Amino acid sequence: MQLKQRRIAITGGFGTLGLAAVRAALDAGARVAAIDRADPPAGGLAQATCLGGVDLADPQAAKQALAAAADAMGGLDALVNIAGTFRYENVADGSVDTWDLLYRVNLRSAVAASQAALEHLQAGGRIINIGAASAVKAGAGVGAYTASKSGVMRFTEALAEELKERDITVNALLPSIIDTPPNRADMPKADFSRWVRPEQLADVIVFLLSEQSSAITGALIPVTGRV
Ligand SMILES: NC(=O)c1ccc[n+]([C@@H]2O[C@H](COP(=O)([O-])OP(=O)(O)OC[C@H]3O[C@@H](n4cnc5c(N)ncnc54)[C@H](OP(=O)(O)O)[C@@H]3O)[C@@H](O)[C@H]2O)c1
């Protein structure tokens, strides 16, 4: 799959999935700007523009970061919203602040980054979000998380409809448990081989960024390995 000089901004680009997506996009020939609240990895990311210390839930910060990304790459063809987080907490004895936090990080940041990106995207543009397979039906301890990711899924569908006239596609991946170091530490007895690897998700992201996916919009795509 080739992305031939496509100019792609990836949020959460210094996290586990973000780094895999940055590497896969670069390998496919794209120009990449990684935007994150965290600091860039030591030594930076070869060939990618690194924009650290950005809180994307702040619309002004998102606007500045996407403008800086477009400036560095000579324009913008796609946005991949990967920034996000997780909390396990029961509703009954949990804090309402957790609901605010997860909405802010998982949904508000994707909305603000997308609005900022839309100032730059042209026909043929792409927006890719990250929902969660677990958000299709909530379970104990994940009420706030799945509510925020359900929001990402409804946001994806709404924006896809809005952008059909502009020929910009909007889709979401729904991962199950990703094979990350924190998940391995939290669930040491699990069969890691069943979990979806960041590189497998990155392959699907590259496909959705490519010309070959131009007929797909508003899709919520489970990418769940063998879970
Ligand atoms: N891991 C899983 O099993 C799993 C399953 C389903 C879906 N997902 C979703 O997949 C995505 C990536 O997960 P991951 O495990 O790769 O996460 P990760 O390693 O924690 O990376 C997420 C990155 O997003 C950044 N970030 C958080 N809030 C931000 C904000 N407001 N503005 C800018 N950057 C922000 C984080 O920075 P800080 O370190 O400063 O917070 C971090 O660098 C997330 O959306 C997550 O919800 C993950």
Short mmCIF file of N, CA and C and ligand atoms in Angstrom, two decimals, residues 12 14-18 36-38 54-57 82-85 105-106 109 130-132 145 149 175-178 180 183, ligand 1:
data_model
loop_
_atom_site.label_atom_id
_atom_site.label_comp_id
_atom_site.label_asym_id
_atom_site.label_seq_id
_atom_site.Cartn_x
_atom_site.Cartn_y
_atom_site.Cartn_z
N GLY A 12 -1.57 11.62 19.36
CA GLY A 12 -1.14 10.51 20.22
C GLY A 12 0.04 9.79 19.58
N PHE A 14 3.11 9.71 19.96
CA PHE A 14 4.25 9.20 20.74
C PHE A 14 3.84 8.04 21.64
N GLY A 15 2.57 7.63 21.59
CA GLY A 15 2.11 6.49 22.38
C GLY A 15 2.36 5.19 21.63
N THR A 16 1.87 4.09 22.18
CA THR A 16 2.18 2.77 21.59
C THR A 16 1.59 2.63 20.19
N LEU A 17 0.28 2.82 20.06
CA LEU A 17 -0.34 2.69 18.73
C LEU A 17 0.11 3.83 17.82
N GLY A 18 0.23 5.02 18.39
CA GLY A 18 0.64 6.18 17.60
C GLY A 18 1.99 5.98 16.93
N ASP A 36 1.32 15.31 20.11
CA ASP A 36 1.03 14.60 21.35
C ASP A 36 1.17 15.55 22.53
N ARG A 37 0.48 15.22 23.60
CA ARG A 37 0.68 15.97 24.85
C ARG A 37 2.01 15.58 25.48
N ALA A 38 2.44 14.34 25.28
CA ALA A 38 3.70 13.86 25.83
C ALA A 38 4.88 14.50 25.08
N VAL A 54 1.29 19.26 23.41
CA VAL A 54 0.05 19.84 22.87
C VAL A 54 -1.16 19.17 23.51
N ASP A 55 -2.00 19.94 24.20
CA ASP A 55 -3.27 19.40 24.72
C ASP A 55 -4.33 19.62 23.66
N LEU A 56 -4.65 18.57 22.94
CA LEU A 56 -5.57 18.69 21.79
C LEU A 56 -7.01 18.93 22.20
N ALA A 57 -7.34 18.77 23.48
CA ALA A 57 -8.70 19.08 23.92
C ALA A 57 -8.91 20.59 24.00
N ILE A 82 -5.48 9.45 17.34
CA ILE A 82 -5.16 8.29 18.18
C ILE A 82 -5.09 8.67 19.66
N ALA A 83 -4.87 9.96 19.98
CA ALA A 83 -4.77 10.38 21.38
C ALA A 83 -5.97 9.87 22.16
N GLY A 84 -5.71 9.29 23.31
CA GLY A 84 -6.82 8.75 24.11
C GLY A 84 -6.27 8.13 25.38
N THR A 85 -7.19 7.74 26.26
CA THR A 85 -6.74 7.10 27.49
C THR A 85 -7.84 6.19 28.03
N VAL A 105 -10.46 13.68 26.96
CA VAL A 105 -9.30 13.11 26.27
C VAL A 105 -9.73 12.32 25.03
N ASN A 106 -10.76 11.50 25.17
CA ASN A 106 -11.10 10.60 24.06
C ASN A 106 -11.98 11.23 22.99
N SER A 109 -10.86 15.90 22.33
CA SER A 109 -9.60 16.10 21.60
C SER A 109 -9.75 15.70 20.13
N ILE A 130 -10.16 6.49 16.54
CA ILE A 130 -10.02 5.21 17.24
C ILE A 130 -11.13 5.10 18.28
N GLY A 131 -12.09 4.22 18.01
CA GLY A 131 -13.13 3.92 18.99
C GLY A 131 -12.67 2.76 19.86
N ALA A 132 -13.56 1.85 20.17
CA ALA A 132 -13.19 0.66 20.95
C ALA A 132 -14.26 -0.40 20.74
N TYR A 145 -15.50 4.98 30.19
CA TYR A 145 -14.65 4.76 29.00
C TYR A 145 -15.51 4.44 27.78
N LYS A 149 -16.01 6.45 24.21
CA LYS A 149 -15.69 5.85 22.92
C LYS A 149 -16.95 5.70 22.05
N PRO A 175 -10.58 -1.19 18.10
CA PRO A 175 -9.68 -2.26 18.57
C PRO A 175 -10.27 -2.95 19.79
N SER A 176 -9.90 -4.22 19.96
CA SER A 176 -10.11 -4.88 21.26
C SER A 176 -8.87 -4.56 22.10
N ILE A 177 -8.50 -5.43 23.00
CA ILE A 177 -7.28 -5.18 23.79
C ILE A 177 -6.08 -5.17 22.84
N ILE A 178 -5.30 -4.10 22.92
CA ILE A 178 -4.10 -4.01 22.07
C ILE A 178 -2.93 -4.60 22.85
N THR A 180 -0.02 -4.11 24.24
CA THR A 180 0.88 -3.02 24.65
C THR A 180 1.59 -3.41 25.94
N ASN A 183 -0.77 -3.17 29.00
CA ASN A 183 -1.77 -4.24 29.08
C ASN A 183 -1.12 -5.55 29.52
N1 LIG B 1 -4.55 0.00 24.65
C1 LIG B 1 -5.67 -0.64 24.36
O1 LIG B 1 -5.86 -1.82 24.70
C2 LIG B 1 -6.75 0.07 23.58
C3 LIG B 1 -7.93 -0.62 23.24
C4 LIG B 1 -8.91 0.03 22.49
C5 LIG B 1 -8.72 1.34 22.11
N2 LIG B 1 -7.56 1.99 22.47
C6 LIG B 1 -7.38 3.37 22.04
O2 LIG B 1 -6.27 3.41 21.17
C7 LIG B 1 -5.61 4.67 21.29
C8 LIG B 1 -4.13 4.46 21.55
O3 LIG B 1 -3.95 3.65 22.69
P1 LIG B 1 -2.48 3.40 23.26
O4 LIG B 1 -2.57 2.21 24.15
O5 LIG B 1 -1.46 3.47 22.18
O6 LIG B 1 -2.34 4.71 24.22
P2 LIG B 1 -1.03 5.44 24.79
O7 LIG B 1 0.20 4.61 24.59
O8 LIG B 1 -1.38 5.87 26.18
O9 LIG B 1 -0.89 6.73 23.86
C9 LIG B 1 -1.84 7.75 23.87
C10 LIG B 1 -1.11 9.07 23.68
O10 LIG B 1 -2.10 10.10 23.61
C11 LIG B 1 -1.61 11.20 24.35
N3 LIG B 1 -2.69 12.08 24.79
C12 LIG B 1 -3.62 11.85 25.75
N4 LIG B 1 -4.41 12.90 25.91
C13 LIG B 1 -4.01 13.83 25.01
C14 LIG B 1 -4.43 15.15 24.70
N5 LIG B 1 -5.46 15.73 25.35
N6 LIG B 1 -3.77 15.83 23.74
C15 LIG B 1 -2.72 15.26 23.09
N7 LIG B 1 -2.28 14.01 23.34
C16 LIG B 1 -2.91 13.31 24.30
C17 LIG B 1 -0.91 10.56 25.53
O11 LIG B 1 -0.09 11.49 26.17
P3 LIG B 1 0.11 11.42 27.78
O12 LIG B 1 1.03 10.26 28.00
O13 LIG B 1 0.68 12.73 28.13
O14 LIG B 1 -1.26 11.18 28.37
C18 LIG B 1 -0.17 9.41 24.86
O15 LIG B 1 1.11 9.80 24.37
C19 LIG B 1 -6.37 5.42 22.37
O16 LIG B 1 -7.34 6.26 21.77
C20 LIG B 1 -7.02 4.33 23.15
O17 LIG B 1 -8.20 4.76 23.85
C21 LIG B 1 -6.60 1.39 23.18
#
